[in-house]
mmCIF file of C-alpha atoms in Angstrom:
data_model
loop_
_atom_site.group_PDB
_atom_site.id
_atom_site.type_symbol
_atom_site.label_atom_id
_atom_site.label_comp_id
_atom_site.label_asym_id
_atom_site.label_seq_id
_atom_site.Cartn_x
_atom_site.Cartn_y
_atom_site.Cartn_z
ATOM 1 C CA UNK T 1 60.507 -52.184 61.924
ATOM 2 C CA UNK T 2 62.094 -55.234 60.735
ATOM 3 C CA UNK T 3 64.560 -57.293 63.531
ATOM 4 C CA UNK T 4 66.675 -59.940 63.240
ATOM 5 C CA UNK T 5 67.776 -61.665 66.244
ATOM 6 C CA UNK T 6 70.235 -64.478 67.689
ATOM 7 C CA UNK T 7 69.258 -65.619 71.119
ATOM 8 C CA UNK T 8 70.942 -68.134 72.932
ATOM 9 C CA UNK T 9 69.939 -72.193 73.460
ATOM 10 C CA UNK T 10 67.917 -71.612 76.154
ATOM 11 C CA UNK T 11 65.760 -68.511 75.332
ATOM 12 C CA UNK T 12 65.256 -70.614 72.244
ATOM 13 C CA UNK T 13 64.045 -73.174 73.939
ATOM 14 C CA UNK T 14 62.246 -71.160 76.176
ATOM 15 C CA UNK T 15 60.280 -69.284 72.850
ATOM 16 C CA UNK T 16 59.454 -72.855 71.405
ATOM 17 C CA UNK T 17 57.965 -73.378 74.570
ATOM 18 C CA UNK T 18 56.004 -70.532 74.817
ATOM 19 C CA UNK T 19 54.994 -71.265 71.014
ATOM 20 C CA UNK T 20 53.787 -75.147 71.387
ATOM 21 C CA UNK T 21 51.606 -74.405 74.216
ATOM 22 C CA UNK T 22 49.922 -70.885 73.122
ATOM 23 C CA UNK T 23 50.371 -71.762 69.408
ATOM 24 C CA UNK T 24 51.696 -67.860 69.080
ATOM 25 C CA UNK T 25 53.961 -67.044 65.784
ATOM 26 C CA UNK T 26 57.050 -65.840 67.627
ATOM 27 C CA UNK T 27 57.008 -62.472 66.639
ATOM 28 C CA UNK T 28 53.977 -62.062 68.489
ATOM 29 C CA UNK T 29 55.412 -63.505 71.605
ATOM 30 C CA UNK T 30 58.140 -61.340 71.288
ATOM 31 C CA UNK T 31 55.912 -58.173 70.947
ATOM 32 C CA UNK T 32 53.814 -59.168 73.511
ATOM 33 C CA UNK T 33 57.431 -59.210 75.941
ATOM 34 C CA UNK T 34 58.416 -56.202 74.780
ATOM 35 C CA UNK T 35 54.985 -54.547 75.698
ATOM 36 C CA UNK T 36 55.292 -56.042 78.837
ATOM 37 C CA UNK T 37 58.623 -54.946 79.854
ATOM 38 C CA UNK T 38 57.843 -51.419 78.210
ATOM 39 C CA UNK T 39 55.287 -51.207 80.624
ATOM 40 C CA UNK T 40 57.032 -52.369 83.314
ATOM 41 C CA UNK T 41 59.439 -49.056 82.414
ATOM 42 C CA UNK T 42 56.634 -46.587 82.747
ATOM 43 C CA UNK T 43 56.030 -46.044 86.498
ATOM 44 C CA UNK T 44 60.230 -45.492 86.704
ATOM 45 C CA UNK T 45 60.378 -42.940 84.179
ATOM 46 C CA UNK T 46 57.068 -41.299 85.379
ATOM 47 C CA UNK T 47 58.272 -40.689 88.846
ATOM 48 C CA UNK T 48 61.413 -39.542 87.412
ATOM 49 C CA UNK T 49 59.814 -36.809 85.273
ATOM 50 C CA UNK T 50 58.038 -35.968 88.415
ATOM 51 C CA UNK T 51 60.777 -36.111 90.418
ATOM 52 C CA UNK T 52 62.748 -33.957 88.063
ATOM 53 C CA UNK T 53 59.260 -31.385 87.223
ATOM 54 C CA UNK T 54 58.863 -30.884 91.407
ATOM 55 C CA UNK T 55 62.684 -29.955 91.696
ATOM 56 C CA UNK T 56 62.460 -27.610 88.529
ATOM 57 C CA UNK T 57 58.770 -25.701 89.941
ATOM 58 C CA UNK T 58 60.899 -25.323 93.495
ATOM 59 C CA UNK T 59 63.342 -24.019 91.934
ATOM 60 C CA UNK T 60 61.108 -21.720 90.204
ATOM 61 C CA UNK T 61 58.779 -20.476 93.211
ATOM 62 C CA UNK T 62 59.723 -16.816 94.026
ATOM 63 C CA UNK T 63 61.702 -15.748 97.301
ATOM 64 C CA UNK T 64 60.071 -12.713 98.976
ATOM 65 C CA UNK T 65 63.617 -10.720 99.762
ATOM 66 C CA UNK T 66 62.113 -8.096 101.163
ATOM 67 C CA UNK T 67 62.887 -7.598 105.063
ATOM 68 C CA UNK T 68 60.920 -5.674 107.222
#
């Protein structure tokens, strides 16, 4: 996939930054963020499916009705 971006001054300056003192092409730097926040992401949406899979399987566990 193919991006083009406009960031503001200071994330800019921020990425030159981050470029002069690892000596990273951008893109890379910006891959390596996105990993990084993607990963971040991944313990959320795992206890949400979780969540969400314990609430369906309760909903799901038979009710004895009998009565004696």
């Amino acid at each position: 996939m193919q991006l083009i971006i406009q960031v503001d001054a200071e994330t800019a300056r921020q990425l030159e930054e981050i470029q002069n003192q690892t000596n990273q092409d951008p893109a890379l730097v910006i891959q390596q963020g996105i990993g990084l926040y993607y990963q971040q992401l991944q313990p959320h949406r795992q206890f949400y499916v979780q969540t969400k899979r314990q609430y369906e399987l309760i909903g799901n566990i038979p009710v004895n009705s009998s009565s004696n």
